[in-house]
C-alpha positions as a printed Julia matrix, in Angstrom:
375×3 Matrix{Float64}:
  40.1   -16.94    5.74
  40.49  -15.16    2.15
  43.92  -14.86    0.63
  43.59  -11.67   -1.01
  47.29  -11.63   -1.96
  46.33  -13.9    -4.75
  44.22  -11.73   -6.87
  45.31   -8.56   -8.64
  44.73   -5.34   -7.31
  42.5    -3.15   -8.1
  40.1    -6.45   -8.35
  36.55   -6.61   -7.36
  35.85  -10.21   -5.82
  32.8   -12.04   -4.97
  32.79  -14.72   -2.53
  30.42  -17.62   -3.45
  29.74  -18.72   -0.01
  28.74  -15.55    1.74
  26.15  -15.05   -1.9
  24.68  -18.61   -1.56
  24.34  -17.52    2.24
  22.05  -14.76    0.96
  20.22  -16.55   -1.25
  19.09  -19.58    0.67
  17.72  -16.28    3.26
  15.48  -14.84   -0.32
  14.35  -18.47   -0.75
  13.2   -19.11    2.91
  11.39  -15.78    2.75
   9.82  -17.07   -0.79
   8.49  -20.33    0.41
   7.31  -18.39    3.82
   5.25  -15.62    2.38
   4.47  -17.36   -1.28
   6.04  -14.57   -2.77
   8.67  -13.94   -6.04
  11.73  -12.66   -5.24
  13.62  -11.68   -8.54
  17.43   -9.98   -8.81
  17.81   -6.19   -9.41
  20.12   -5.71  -12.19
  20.93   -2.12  -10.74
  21.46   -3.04   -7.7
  23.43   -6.35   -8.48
  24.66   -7.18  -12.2
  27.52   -9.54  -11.33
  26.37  -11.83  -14.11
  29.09  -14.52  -14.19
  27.36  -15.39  -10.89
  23.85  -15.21  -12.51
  23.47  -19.28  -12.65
  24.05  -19.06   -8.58
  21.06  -17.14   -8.13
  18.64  -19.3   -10.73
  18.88  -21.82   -8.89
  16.98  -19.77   -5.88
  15.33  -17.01   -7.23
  12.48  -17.09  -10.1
  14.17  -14.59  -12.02
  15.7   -10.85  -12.74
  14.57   -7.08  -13.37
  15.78   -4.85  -15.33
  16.18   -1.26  -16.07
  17.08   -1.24  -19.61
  17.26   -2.11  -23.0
  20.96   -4.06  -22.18
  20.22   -5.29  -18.56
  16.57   -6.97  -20.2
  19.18   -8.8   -22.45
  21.36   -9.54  -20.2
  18.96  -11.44  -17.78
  17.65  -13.22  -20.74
  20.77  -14.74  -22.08
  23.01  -14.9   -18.42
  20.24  -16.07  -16.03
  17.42  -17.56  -18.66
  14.36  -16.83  -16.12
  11.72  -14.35  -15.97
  12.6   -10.98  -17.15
  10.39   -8.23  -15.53
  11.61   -4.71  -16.78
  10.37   -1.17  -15.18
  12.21    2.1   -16.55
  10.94    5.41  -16.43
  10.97    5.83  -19.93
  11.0     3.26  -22.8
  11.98    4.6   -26.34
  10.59    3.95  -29.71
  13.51    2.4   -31.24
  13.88   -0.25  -28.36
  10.27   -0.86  -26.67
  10.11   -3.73  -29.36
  13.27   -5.65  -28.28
  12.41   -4.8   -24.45
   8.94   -6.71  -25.67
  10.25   -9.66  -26.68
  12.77  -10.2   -23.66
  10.2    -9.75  -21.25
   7.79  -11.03  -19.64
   6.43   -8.29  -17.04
   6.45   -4.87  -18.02
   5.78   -1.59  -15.76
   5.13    2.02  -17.28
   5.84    4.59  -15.68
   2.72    7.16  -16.54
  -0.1     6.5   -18.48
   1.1     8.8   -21.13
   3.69    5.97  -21.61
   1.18    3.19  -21.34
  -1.13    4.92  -24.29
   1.85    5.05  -26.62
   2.83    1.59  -26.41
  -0.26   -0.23  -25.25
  -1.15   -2.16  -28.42
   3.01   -3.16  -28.71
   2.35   -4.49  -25.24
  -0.96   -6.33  -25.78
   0.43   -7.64  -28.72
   3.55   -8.99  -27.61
   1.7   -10.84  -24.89
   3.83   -9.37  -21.75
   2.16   -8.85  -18.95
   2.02   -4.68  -18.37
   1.8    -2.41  -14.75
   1.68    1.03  -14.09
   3.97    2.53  -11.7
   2.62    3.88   -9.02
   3.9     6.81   -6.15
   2.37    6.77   -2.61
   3.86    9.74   -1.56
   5.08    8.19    1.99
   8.68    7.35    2.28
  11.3     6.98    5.1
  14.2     7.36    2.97
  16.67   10.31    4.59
  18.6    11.08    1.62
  16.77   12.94   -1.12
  18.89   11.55   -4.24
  17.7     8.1    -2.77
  13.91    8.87   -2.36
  11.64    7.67   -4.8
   9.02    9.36   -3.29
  10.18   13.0    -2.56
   9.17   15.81   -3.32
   8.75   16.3    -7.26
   9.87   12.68   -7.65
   9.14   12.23  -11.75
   8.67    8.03  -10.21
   5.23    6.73  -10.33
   2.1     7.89  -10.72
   0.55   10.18   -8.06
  -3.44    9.41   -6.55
  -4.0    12.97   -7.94
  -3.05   12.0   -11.53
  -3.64    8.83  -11.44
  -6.51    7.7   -14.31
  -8.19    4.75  -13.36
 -10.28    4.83  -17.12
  -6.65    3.9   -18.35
  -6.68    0.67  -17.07
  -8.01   -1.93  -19.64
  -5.05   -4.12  -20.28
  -3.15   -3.55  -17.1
  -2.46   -6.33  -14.89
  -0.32   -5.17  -12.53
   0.8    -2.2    -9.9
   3.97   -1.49   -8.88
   5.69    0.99   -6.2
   9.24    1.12   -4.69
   9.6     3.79   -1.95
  12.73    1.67    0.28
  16.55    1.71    0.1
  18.41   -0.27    2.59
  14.98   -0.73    5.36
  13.52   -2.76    7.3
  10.06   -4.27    7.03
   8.56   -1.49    9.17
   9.36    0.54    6.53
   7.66   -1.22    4.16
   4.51   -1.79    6.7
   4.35    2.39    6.67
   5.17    2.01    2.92
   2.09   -0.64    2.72
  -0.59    1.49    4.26
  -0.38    4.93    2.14
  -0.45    2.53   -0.7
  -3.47    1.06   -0.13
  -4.66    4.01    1.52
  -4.28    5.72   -1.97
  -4.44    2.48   -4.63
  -6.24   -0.33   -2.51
  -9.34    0.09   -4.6
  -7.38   -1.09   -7.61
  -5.03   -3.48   -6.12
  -7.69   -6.56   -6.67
  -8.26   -5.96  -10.13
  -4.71   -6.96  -10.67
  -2.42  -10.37  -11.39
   0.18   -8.79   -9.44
   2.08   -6.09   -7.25
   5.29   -5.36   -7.49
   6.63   -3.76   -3.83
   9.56   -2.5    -5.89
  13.37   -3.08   -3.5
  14.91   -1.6    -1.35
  14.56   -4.25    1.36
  17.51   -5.25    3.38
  16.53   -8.56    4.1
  20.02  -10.29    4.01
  20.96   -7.66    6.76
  22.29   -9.3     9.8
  19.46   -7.51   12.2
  16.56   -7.53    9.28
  13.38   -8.49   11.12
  12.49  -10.97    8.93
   9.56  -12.62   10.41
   8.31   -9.39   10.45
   8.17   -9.27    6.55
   6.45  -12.55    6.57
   3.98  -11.9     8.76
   3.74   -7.96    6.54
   3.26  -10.06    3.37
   1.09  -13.09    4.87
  -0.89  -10.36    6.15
  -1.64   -8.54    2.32
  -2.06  -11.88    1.02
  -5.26  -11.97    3.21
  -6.43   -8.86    2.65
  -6.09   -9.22   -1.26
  -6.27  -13.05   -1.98
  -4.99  -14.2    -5.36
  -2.7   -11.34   -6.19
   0.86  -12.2    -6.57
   3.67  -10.6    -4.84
   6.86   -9.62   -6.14
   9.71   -7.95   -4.41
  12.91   -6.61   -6.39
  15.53   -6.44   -3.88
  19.53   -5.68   -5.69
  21.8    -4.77   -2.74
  20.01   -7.91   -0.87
  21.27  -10.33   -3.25
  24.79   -9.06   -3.24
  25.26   -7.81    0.3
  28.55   -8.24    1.83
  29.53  -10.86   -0.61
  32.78   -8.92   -1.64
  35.04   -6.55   -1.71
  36.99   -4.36   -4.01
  40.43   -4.74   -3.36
  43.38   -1.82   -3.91
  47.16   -1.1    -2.95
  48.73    1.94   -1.44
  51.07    3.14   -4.38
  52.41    6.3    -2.59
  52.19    8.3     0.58
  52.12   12.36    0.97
  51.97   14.32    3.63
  50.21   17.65    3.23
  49.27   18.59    7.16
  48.2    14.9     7.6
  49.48   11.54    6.05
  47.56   11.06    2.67
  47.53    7.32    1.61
  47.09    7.54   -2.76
  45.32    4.37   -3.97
  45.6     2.22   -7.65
  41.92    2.92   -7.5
  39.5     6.22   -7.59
  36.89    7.14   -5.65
  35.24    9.22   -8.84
  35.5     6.32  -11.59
  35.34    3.18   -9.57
  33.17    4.13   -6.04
  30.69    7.25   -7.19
  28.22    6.29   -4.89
  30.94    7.29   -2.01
  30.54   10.47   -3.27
  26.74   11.5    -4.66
  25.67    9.72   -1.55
  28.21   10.01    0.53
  28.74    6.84    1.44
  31.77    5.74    3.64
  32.76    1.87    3.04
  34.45   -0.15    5.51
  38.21   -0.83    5.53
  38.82   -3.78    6.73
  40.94   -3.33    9.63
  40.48    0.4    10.17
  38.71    2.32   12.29
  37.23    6.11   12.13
  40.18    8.86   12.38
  42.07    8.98   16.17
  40.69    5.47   17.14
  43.98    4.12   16.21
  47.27    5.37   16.03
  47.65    6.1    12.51
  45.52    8.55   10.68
  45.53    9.16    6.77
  43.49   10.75    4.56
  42.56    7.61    1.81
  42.51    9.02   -1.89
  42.21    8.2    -5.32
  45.03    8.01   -8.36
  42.97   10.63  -10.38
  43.56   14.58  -10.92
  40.52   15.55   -9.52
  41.22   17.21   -6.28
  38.06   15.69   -4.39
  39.07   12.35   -5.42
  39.02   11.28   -1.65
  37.49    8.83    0.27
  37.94   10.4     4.16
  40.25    9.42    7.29
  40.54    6.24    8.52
  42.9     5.59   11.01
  45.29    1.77   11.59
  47.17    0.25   13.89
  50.09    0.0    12.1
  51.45    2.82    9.47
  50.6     2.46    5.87
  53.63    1.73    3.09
  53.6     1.28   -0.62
  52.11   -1.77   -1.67
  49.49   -2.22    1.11
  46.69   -4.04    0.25
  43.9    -1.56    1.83
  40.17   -3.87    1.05
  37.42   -2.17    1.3
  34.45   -4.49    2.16
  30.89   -5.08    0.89
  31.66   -3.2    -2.8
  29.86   -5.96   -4.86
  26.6    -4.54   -5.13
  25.8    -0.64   -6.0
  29.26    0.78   -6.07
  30.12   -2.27   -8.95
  27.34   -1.17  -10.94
  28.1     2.36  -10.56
  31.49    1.83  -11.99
  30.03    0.51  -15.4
  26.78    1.36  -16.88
  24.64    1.94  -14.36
  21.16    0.84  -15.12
  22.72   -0.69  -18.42
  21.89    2.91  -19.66
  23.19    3.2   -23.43
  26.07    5.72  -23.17
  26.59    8.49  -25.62
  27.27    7.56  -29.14
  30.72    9.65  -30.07
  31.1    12.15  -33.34
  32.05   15.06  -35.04
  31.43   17.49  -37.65
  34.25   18.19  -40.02
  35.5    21.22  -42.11
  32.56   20.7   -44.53
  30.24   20.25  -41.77
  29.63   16.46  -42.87
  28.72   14.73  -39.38
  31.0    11.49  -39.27
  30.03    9.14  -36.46
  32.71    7.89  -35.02
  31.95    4.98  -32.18
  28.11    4.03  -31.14
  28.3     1.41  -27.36
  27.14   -1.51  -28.22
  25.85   -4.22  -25.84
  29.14   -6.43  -25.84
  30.85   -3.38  -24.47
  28.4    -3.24  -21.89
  28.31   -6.68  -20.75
  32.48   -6.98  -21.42
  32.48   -4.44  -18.49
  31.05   -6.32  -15.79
């Protein structure tokens, strides 16, 4: 049993046994199905654990200019690198950290195809096959308007000298029958392509650490392409597979209101430390609570913020809440950690201003230190 009364709160921890638990479950599937499984930066970018996961997995992808770097110099393996748009003034540094990289349109492959060739990294084109079982829109990488991939209807198959390899991601958080539905629109729309190709990249969103994942099913789902499309390497991306339920973010009760119900404020927000609890909604698990009236004690967990919808919901406990709780909220190591930071290792706004004589002064630009310094 974890002694959580030894770490600071707030304090996100990551438990080493429950992540080599999930990574010896990637492996198996890797030596099962001959596939690569490689580490989703935005899903998982807890890189003080980084040599863990080398030792199992082949490598990492990234999103971005920072994460690319940060795979590079924290894990040291094979960087692949898809974001849906690359920018003149980094595609070069992107180029030499990487050794796969996917384009999102062919507008985007034109402009920096002979950077590409040149550089010697092995280039995809993103790919949509308009079939997803996602529920929740801001999730879908397939819905309606989705600006991800690359459409049968605008797809331009003249485009693809130099090319080596296709990529789609249409799960988050499925099973493999999701990916078998995901499977046949692709190939129903792409197939005649996929054998002209090193590689295919089935993007993540597979939960395959998940207690009831149907693994064998995925084996026998990749086994079965294999056959179909001989010599073609496969490559899933999974991030919230690699760090699922291998932590927690841990908080303390610093006061209690009442306003109708008890209201339980926290040393930690909901806003600046769990976003995804709100744009999704997403409702964690407290580790000893239960859903509001279960138990005798009902409150209304918040955040230590002004913002009035800083709240997380009711959860309800056997016993009645008092300042300095510890209240842990479980499985937080994975998307809502990333959140927190730079999500996608997306370069934040540089900072200015214009004075009196309307000279511009620039005043702080990020940097990649602060980046990495925050996770």
């Amino acid at each position: 049993m974890l002694d959580y009364t030894q770490i600071p709160s707030p304090c996100f921890v990551l438990d080493e046994a429950r992540l080599r638990r999930n990574m010896e479950i990637l492996n198996d599937i890797q030596a099962r199905a001959n596939v690569k499984i490689i580490c989703a930066l935005k899903g998982y970018s807890f890189w003080r654990s980084f040599p863990i996961i080398a030792e199992y997995l082949p490598g990492a992808t990234a999103s971005s200019l920072n994460e690319a770097r940060l795979a590079k110099e924290e894990m040291g393996k094979e960087v692949h690198v898809f974001a849906p748009v690359y920018s003149d003034d980094e595609i070069d540094e992107i180029l030499g950290l990487a050794d796969h990289i996917t384009f999102n349109s062919f507008s985007q492959w034109k402009r920096f195809k002979d950077r590409t060739l040149k550089a010697k990294v092995s280039p995809g084109i993103r790919v949509n096959p308009q079939f997803s079982t996602v529920e929740t829109d801001i999730y879908n990488p397939c819905g309606k308007y989705s600006r991800l991939g690359v459409t049968e209807a605008e797809f331009q198959p003249e485009l693809l000298d130099g090319i080596e390899g296709l990529h789609f991601h249409a799960l988050c958080e499925q099973d493999a029958d999701a990916l078998e539905g995901v499977l046949d629109a692709f190939e129903k729309h792409f197939g005649k392509y996929i054998d002209q190709m090193r590689w295919v990249n089935f993007g993540g969103g597979h939960h395959i650490t998940r207690k009831d994942y149907h693994r064998d099913d995925l084996v026998r789902i990749l086994n079965d392409f294999h056959a179909r499309h001989p010599g073609v390497q496969i490559i899933l991306e999974p991030g919230e597979a690699v760090g699922w339920q291998t932590g927690e973010l841990v908080a303390t009760v610093e006061d209690i209101v009442h306003n109708e119900m008890d209201i339980a404020i926290l040393n930690v927000s909901i806003s600046a430390h769990m976003p995804d609890c709100l744009e999704m909604p997403y409702r964690p698990v407290i580790t000893g609570a239960a859903l509001p009236g279960e138990k005798k004690f009902t409150y209304k967990i918040t955040g230590g913020t002004c913002l009035a919808g800083d709240q997380l919901g009711d959860y309800s406990f056997d016993a009645p809440l008092k300042v300095g709780d510890r209240i842990i909220f479980e499985d937080m190591i994975h998307y809502t950690m990333v959140k927190t930071t730079f999500f996608n290792g997306v370069r934040h706004p540089s900072i200015g201003m214009f004075d009196l004589n309307e000279k511009f002064h620039l005043l702080h630009k990020f940097t990649y230190e602060q980046f990495k310094d925050k996770l």
